[in-house]
CSV table of C-alpha atoms in Angstrom, one decimal:
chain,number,residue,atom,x,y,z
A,1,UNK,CA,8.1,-57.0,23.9
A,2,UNK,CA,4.6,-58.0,23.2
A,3,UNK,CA,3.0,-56.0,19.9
A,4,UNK,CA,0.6,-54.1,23.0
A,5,UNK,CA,3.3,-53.1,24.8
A,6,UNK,CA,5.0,-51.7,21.1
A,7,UNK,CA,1.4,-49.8,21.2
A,8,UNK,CA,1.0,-48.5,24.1
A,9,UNK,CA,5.2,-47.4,24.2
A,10,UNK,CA,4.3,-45.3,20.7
A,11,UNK,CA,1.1,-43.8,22.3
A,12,UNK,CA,2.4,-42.6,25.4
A,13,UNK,CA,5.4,-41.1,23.8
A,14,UNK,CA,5.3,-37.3,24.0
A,15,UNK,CA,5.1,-36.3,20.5
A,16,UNK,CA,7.8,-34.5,19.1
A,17,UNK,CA,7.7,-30.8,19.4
A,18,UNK,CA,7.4,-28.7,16.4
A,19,UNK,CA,10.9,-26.1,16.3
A,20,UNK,CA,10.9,-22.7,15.9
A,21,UNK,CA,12.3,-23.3,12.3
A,22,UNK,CA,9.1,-25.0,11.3
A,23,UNK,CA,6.5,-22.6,13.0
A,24,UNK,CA,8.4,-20.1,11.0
A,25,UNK,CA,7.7,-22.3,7.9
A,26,UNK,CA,4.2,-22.8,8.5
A,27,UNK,CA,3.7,-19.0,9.3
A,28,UNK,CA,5.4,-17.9,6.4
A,29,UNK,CA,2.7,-20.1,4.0
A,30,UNK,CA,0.0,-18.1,5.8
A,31,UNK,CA,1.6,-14.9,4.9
A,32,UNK,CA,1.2,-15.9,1.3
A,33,UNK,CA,-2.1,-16.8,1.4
A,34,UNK,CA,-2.9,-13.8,3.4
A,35,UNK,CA,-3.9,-15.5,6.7
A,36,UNK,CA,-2.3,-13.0,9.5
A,37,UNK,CA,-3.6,-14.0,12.6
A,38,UNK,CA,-2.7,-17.5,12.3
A,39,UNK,CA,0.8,-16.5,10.9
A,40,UNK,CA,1.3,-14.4,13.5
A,41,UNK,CA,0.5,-16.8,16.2
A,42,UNK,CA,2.7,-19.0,15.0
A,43,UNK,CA,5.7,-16.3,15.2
A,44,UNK,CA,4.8,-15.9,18.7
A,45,UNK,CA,5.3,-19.7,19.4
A,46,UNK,CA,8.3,-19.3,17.4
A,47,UNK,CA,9.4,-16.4,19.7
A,48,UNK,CA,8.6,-18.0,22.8
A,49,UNK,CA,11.0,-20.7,22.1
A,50,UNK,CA,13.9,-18.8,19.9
A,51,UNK,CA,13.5,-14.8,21.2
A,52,UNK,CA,16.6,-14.1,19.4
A,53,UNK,CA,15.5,-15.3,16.0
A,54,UNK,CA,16.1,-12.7,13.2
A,55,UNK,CA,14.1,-14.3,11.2
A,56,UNK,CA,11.3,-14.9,13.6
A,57,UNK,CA,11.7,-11.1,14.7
A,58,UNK,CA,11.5,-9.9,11.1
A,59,UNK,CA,8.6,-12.0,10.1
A,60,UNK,CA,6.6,-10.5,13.7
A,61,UNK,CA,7.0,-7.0,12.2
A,62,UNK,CA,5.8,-8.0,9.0
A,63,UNK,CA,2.7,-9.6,10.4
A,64,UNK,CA,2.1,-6.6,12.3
A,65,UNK,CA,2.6,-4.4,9.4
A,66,UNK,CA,0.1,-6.2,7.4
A,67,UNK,CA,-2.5,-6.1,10.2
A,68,UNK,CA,-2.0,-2.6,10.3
A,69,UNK,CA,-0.2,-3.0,13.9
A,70,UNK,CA,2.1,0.0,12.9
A,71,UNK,CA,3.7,0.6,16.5
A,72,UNK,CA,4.1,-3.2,17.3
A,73,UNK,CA,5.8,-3.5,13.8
A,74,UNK,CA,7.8,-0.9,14.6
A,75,UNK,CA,8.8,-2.7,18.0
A,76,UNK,CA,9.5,-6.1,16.1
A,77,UNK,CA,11.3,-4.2,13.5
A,78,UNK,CA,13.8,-2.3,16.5
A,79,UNK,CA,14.4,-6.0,18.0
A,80,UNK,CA,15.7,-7.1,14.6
A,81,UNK,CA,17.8,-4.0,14.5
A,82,UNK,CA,19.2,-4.9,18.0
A,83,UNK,CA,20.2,-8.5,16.8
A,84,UNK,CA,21.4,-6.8,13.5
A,85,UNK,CA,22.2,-3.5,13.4
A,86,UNK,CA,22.2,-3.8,9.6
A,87,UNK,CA,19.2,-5.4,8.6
A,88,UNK,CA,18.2,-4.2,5.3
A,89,UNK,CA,14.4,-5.1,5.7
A,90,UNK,CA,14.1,-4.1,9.3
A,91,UNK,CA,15.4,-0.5,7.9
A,92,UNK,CA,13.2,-1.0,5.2
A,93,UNK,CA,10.2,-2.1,7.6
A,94,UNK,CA,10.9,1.2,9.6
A,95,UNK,CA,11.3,3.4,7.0
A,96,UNK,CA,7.8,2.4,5.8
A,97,UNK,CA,6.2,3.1,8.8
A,98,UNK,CA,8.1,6.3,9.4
A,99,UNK,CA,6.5,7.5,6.0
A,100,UNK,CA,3.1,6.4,7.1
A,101,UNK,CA,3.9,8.6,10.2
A,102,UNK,CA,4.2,11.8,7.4
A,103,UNK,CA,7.9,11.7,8.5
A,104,UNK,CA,9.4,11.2,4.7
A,105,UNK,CA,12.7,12.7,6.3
A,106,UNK,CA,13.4,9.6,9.0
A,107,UNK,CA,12.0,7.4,6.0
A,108,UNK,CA,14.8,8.9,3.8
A,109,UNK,CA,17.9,8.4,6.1
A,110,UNK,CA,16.7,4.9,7.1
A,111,UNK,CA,16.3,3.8,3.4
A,112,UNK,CA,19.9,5.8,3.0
A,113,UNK,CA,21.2,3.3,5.9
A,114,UNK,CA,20.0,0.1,3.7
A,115,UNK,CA,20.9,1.1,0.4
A,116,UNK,CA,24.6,1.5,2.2
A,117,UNK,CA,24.8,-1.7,2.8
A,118,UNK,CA,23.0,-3.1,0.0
A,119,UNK,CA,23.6,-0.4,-2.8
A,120,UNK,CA,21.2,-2.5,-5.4
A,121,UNK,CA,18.0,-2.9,-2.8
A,122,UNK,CA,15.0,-2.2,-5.4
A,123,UNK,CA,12.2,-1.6,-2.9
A,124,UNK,CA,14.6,0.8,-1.3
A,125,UNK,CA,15.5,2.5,-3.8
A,126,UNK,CA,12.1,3.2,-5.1
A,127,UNK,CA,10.8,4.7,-1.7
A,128,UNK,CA,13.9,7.0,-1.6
A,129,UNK,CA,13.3,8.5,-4.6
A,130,UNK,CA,9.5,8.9,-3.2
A,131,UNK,CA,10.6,10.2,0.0
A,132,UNK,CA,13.1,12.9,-2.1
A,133,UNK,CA,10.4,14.1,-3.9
A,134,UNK,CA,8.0,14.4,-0.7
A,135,UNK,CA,10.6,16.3,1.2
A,136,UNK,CA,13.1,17.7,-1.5
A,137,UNK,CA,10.0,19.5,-3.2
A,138,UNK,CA,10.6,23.0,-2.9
A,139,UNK,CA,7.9,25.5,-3.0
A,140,UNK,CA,7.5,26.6,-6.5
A,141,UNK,CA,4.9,29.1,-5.9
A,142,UNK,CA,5.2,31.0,-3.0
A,143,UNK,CA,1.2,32.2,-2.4
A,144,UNK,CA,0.4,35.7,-1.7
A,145,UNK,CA,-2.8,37.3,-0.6
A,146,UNK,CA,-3.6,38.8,-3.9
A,147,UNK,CA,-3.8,35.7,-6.1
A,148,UNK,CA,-5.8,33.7,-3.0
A,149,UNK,CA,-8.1,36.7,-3.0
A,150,UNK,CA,-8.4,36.2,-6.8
A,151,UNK,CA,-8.4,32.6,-6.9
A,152,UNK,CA,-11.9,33.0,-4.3
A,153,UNK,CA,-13.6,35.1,-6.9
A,154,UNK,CA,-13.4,32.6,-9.7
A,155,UNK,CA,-16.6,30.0,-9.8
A,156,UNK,CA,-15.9,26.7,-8.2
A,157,UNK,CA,-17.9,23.5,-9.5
A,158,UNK,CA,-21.9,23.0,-7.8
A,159,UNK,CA,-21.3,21.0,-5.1
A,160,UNK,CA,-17.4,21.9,-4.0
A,161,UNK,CA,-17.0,20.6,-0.6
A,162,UNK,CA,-13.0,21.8,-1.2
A,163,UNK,CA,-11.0,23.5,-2.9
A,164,UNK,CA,-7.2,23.6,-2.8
A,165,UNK,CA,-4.2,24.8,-4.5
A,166,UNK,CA,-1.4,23.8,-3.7
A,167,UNK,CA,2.7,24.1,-4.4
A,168,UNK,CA,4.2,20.4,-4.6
A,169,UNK,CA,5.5,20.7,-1.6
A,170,UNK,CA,2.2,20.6,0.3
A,171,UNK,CA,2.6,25.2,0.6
A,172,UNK,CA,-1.0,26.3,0.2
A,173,UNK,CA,-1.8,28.8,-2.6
A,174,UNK,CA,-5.6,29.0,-2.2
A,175,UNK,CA,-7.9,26.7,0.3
A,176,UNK,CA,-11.3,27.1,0.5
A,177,UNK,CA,-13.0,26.3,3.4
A,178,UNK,CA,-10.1,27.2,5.6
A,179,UNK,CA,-10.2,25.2,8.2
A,180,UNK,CA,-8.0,23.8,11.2
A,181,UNK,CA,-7.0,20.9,9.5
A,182,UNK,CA,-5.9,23.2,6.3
A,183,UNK,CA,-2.3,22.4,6.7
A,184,UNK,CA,-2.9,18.9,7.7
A,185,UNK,CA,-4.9,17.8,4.2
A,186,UNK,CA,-3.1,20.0,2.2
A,187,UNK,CA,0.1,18.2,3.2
A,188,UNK,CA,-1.6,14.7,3.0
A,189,UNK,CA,-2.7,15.7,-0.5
A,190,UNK,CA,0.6,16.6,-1.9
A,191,UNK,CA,1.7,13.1,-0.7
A,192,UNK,CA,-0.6,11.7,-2.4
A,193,UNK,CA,0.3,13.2,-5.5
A,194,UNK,CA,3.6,12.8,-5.0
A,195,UNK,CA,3.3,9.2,-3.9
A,196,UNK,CA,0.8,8.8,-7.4
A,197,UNK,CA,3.3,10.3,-9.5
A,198,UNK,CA,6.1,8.0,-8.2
A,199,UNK,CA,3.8,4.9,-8.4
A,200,UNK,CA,3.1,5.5,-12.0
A,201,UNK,CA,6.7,6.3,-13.5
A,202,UNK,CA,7.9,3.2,-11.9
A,203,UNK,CA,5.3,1.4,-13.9
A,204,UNK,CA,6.3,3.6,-16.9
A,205,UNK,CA,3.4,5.3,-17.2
A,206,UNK,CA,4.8,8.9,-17.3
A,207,UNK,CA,4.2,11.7,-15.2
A,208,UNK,CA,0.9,12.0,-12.8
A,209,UNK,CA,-2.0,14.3,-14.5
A,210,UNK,CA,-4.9,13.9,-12.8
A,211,UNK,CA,-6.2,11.5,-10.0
A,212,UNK,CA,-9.6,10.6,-7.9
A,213,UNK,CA,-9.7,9.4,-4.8
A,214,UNK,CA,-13.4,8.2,-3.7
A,215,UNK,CA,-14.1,7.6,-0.3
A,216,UNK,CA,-17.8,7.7,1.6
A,217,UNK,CA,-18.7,11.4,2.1
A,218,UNK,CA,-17.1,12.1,-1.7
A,219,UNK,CA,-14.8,12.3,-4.6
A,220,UNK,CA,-11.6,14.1,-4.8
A,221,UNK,CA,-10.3,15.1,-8.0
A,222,UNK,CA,-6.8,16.1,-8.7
A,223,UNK,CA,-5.0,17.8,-11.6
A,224,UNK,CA,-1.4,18.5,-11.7
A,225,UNK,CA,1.8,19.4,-14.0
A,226,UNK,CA,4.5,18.7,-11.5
A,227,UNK,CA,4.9,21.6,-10.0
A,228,UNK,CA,0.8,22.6,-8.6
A,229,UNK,CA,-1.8,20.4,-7.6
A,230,UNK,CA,-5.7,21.1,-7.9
A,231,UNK,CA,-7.9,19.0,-5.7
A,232,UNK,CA,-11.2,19.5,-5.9
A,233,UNK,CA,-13.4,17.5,-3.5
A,234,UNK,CA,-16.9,16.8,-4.9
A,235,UNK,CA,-20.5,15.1,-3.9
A,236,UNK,CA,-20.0,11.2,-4.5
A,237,UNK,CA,-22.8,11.7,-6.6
A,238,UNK,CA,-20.8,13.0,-9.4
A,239,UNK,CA,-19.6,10.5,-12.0
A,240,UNK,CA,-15.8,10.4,-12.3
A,241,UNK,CA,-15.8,11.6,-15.6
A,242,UNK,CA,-17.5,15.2,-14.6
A,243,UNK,CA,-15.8,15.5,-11.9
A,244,UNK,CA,-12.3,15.2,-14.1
A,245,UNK,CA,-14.0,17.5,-16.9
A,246,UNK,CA,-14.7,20.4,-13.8
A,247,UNK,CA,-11.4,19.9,-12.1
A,248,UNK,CA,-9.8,20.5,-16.2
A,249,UNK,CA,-12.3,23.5,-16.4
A,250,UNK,CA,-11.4,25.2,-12.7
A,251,UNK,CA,-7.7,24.5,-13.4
A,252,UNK,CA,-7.5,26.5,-16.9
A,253,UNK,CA,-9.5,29.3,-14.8
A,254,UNK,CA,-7.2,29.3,-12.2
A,255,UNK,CA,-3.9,29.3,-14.6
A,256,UNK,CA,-6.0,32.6,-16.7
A,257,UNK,CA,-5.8,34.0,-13.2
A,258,UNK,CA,-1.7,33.4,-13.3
A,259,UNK,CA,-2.2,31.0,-10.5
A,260,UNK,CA,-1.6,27.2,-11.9
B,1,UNK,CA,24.6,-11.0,0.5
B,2,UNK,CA,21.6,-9.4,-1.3
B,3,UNK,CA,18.8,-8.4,1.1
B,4,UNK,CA,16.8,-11.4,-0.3
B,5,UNK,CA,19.2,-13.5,1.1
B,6,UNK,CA,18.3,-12.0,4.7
B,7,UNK,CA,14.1,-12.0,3.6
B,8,UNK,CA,12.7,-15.6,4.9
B,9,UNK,CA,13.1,-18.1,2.9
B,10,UNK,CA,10.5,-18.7,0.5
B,11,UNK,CA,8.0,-21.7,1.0
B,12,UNK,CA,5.4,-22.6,-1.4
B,13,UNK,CA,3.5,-25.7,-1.2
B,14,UNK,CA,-0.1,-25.9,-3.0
B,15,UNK,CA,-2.3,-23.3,-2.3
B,16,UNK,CA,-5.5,-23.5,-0.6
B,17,UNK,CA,-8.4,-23.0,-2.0
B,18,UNK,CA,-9.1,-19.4,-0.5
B,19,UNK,CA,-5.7,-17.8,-1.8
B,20,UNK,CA,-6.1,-19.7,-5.2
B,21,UNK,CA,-10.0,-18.1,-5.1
B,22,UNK,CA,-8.1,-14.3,-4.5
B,23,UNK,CA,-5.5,-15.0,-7.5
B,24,UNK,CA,-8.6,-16.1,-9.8
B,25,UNK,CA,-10.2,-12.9,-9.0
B,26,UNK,CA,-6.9,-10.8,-9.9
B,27,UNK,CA,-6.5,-13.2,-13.4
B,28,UNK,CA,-10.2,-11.8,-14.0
B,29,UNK,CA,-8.9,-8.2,-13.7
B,30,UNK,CA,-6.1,-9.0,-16.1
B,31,UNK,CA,-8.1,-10.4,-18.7
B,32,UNK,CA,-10.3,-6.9,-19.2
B,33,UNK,CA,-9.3,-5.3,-22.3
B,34,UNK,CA,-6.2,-2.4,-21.9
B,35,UNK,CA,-5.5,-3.9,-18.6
B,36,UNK,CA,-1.4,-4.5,-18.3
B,37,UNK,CA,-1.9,-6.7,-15.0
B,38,UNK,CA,-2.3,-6.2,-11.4
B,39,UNK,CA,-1.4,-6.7,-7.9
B,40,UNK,CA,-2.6,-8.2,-4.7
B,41,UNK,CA,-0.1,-6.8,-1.9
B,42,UNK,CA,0.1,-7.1,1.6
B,43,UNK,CA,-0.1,-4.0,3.8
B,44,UNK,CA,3.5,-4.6,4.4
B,45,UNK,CA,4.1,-4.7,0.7
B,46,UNK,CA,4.7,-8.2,0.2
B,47,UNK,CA,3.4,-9.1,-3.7
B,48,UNK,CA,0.6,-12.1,-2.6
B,49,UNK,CA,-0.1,-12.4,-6.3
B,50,UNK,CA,0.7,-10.8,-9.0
B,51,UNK,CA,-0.6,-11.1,-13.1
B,52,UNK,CA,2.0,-8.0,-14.4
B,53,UNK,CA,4.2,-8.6,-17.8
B,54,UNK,CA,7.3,-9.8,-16.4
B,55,UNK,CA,9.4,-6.7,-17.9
B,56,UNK,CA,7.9,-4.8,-15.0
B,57,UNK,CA,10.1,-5.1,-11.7
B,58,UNK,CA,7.0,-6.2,-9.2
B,59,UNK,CA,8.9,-5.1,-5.6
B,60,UNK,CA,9.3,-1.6,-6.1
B,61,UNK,CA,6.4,-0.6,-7.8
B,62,UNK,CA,4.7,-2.7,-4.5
B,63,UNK,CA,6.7,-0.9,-2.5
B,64,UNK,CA,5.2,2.0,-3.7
B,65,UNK,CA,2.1,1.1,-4.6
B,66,UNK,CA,1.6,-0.1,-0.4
B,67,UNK,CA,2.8,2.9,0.9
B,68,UNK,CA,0.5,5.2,-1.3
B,69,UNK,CA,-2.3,3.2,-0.2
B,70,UNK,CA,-1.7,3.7,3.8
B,71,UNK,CA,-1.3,7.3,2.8
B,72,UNK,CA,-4.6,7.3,1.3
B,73,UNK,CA,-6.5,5.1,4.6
B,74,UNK,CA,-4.0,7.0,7.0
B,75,UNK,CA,-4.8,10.0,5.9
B,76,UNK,CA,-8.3,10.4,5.1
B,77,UNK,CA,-8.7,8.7,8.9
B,78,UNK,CA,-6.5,11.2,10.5
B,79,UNK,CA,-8.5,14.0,8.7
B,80,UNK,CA,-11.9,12.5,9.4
B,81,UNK,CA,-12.5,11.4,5.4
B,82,UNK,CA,-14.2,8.1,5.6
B,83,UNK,CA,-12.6,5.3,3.9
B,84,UNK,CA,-11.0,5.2,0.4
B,85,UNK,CA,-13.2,2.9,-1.6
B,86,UNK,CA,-10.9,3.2,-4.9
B,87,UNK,CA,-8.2,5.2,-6.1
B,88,UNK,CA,-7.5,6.3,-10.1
B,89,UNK,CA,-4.1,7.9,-11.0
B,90,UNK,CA,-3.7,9.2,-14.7
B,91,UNK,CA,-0.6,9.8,-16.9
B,92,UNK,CA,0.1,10.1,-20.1
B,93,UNK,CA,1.2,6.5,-21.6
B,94,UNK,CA,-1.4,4.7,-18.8
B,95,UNK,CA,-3.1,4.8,-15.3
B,96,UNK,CA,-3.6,3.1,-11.9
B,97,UNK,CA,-6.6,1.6,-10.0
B,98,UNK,CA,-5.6,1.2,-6.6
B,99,UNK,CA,-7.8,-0.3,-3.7
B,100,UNK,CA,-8.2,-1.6,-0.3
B,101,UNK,CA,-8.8,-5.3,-0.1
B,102,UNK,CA,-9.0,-8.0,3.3
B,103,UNK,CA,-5.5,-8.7,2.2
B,104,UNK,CA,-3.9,-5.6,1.6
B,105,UNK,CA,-4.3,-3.5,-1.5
B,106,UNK,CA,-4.8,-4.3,-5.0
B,107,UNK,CA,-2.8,-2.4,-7.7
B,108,UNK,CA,-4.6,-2.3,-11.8
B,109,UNK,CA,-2.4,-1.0,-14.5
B,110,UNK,CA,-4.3,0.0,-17.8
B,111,UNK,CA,-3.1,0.8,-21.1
B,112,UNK,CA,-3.5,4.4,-22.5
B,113,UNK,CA,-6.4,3.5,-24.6
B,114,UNK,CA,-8.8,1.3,-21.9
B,115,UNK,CA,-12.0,2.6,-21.0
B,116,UNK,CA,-11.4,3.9,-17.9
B,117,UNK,CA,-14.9,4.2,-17.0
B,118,UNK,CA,-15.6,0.0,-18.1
B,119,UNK,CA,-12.0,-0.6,-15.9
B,120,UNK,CA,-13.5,1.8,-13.0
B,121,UNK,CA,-16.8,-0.6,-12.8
B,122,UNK,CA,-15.3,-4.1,-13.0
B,123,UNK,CA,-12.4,-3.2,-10.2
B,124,UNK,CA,-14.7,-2.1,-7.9
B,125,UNK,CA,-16.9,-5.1,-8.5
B,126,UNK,CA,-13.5,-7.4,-8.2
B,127,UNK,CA,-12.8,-5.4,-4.7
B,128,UNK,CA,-16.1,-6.4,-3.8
B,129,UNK,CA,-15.9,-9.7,-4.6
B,130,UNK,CA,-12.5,-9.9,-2.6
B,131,UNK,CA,-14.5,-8.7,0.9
B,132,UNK,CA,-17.0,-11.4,-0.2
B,133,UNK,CA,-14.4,-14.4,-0.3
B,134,UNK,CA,-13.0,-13.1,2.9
B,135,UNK,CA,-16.4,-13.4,4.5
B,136,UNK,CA,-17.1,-16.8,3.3
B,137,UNK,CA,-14.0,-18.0,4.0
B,138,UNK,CA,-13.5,-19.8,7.0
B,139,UNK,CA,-10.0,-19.5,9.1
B,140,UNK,CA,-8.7,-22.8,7.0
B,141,UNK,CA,-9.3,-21.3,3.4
B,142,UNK,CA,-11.8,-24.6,3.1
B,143,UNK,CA,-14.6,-23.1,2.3
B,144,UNK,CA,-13.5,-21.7,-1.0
């Protein structure tokens, strides 16, 4: 065979076509350096060939989850369960995105599920113990009319767009404006407090004191001890370190009053 | 088997030159004084990079760290809040700077005795300089 027949032999050979194992390779470099889309393509190429790859399954709900894609993760994540029924991370994967949903109690028995079978699962065990303290918080205060009227009467800082009290639990003991979407922020607030709190004793920190949370149309300033949260929503004009100092100031008032 | 065992298997070849860009920004952060180290996480809670003292176990507190961050974007979008620009959390023996990034979130711890205010100002300048290497990076990483 002539050296141009060799050539032309090589060229025309289809080249060989990249396996599902290696597009899940290549996918999971992106993930490390934070390049979704591609990764995520190259699951879906992975998919298309192996559709009943754990592994390929898994890594399509994570790509999802890191684009923000909750209900497709959640999708990718139920199609591992289906080829696994005890996949730690898919329960894990699910359990996060049931606790982005507000529901800390699915979040809880999933995260129960994986820590059966894998009793030592760190990740899991550290959103268990947040999801017990979202949903095992009872209401330490239970708010009556009297102290909400009192709590109205007592000067809020210049500028209050907000003012809530609140049990851990999310139970309102004084909201001012009252609004529709009362119950809605006063539970997102006591998950973020409780999610805060969690965040710093894992990093040894201690319990949470106080927090602020800037975001366009202004500042929200919390103070707790555990068992109350004050948030205070301010005018993003307000340095930080006033708006901690009134948040202090309004939650020694409000304890004079017997509220905090 | 451990869940790990189940995870994908780890690959790391070199980096390219946009994730090393992202890692120098987050071994800035560490080097401010009272900073303990940080995080750059995935909005799944994968650790991209991370700069904290190795006693620390990095997994869980991303764990947690990810899912108080999409309770900060989720929520304030439900409820109409704008965005979250940064977040500061307070206790006694420390604190927490916690923001939104291209990637994901990234996590600051700081010592009891930093200057919060000094911290405040340089991680919101480091979050900014993250969106900026996003931008100018092109779909390769090569342009970092």
């Amino acid at each position: 065979m002539g050296v141009l027949t060799r050539v032309w032999e090589r060229i025309r050979r289809p080249r060989r076509a990249v396996n599902s194992v290696e597009l899940l390779q290549r996918a999971e470099r992106l993930r490390r350096e934070g390049r979704y889309e591609e990764g995520a393509a190259l699951v879906r190429a992975a998919l298309a060939q192996d559709p009943r790859s754990t592994l390929a399954q898994l890594l399509d709900g994570y790509f999802h989850a890191a684009l923000r894609e909750s209900e497709a993760a959640r999708a990718s994540f139920r199609a591992v369960l289906t080829l696994d029924p005890e996949h730690p991370r898919a329960l894990l994967g699910l359990a996060r995105i049931a606790f982005e949903g507000g529901d800390a109690a699915t979040a809880g028995q999933l995260l129960e599920r994986a820590l059966h079978i894998y009793p030592d699962f760190p990740e899991a065990l550290a959103l268990l113990d947040a999801a017990r303290s979202v949903t095992g918080a009872a209401a330490a205060v239970a708010p009556s009319g009297v102290t909400a009227a009192r709590l109205a009467q007592i000067a809020r800082p210049d500028g209050t767009r907000e003012c809530y009290l609140l049990a851990a639990d999310g139970g309102v003991v004084f909201a001012h404006p009252a609004t529709a979407t009362r119950d809605a922020l006063a539970a997102h607030l006591a998950r973020v407090a409780s999610l805060g709190a969690a965040t710093l004793a894992r990093a040894g920190m201690g319990p949470l004191r106080r927090a602020a949370v800037s975001a366009n149309p202004g500042t929200t300033f919390l103070q707790t001890d555990g068992r109350q949260v004050l948030a205070v929503t301010l005018p993003p004009e307000v340095p930080v370190a006033i708006g901690h100092g009134q948040t202090a100031e309004l939650w020694k008032r409000f304890t004079a009053e017997g509220a905090a | 088997m451990s869940p790990e065992a189940r995870a994908p298997a780890a690959t790391s070849p070199s980096a390219p030159s946009r994730a090393a860009a992202v890692r120098n920004i987050l071994g800035d952060l560490a080097r401010i004084p009272g900073i303990r180290g940080g995080l750059l996480i995935a909005s799944d809670g994968f650790v991209i990079a991370s700069s904290l003292p190795a006693e620390l176990a990095v997994d869980p507190l991303a764990a947690l760290a990810t899912t108080l961050g999409r309770e900060l974007e989720l929520g304030t979008s439900r409820l109409h809040r704008g965005m979250v620009s940064t977040a500061f959390f307070s206790a006694d023996e420390g604190s927490l700077f916690l923001g939104p990034s291209p990637m994901g979130f990234v996590l600051l711890l700081a010592e009891r005795n930093a200057d919060v205010g000094a911290v405040r100002g340089e991680f919101r300048r480091a979050l900014d300089t993250l969106q900026s290497a996003w931008r100018a990076g092109d779909h390769t990483g090569t342009k970092l």
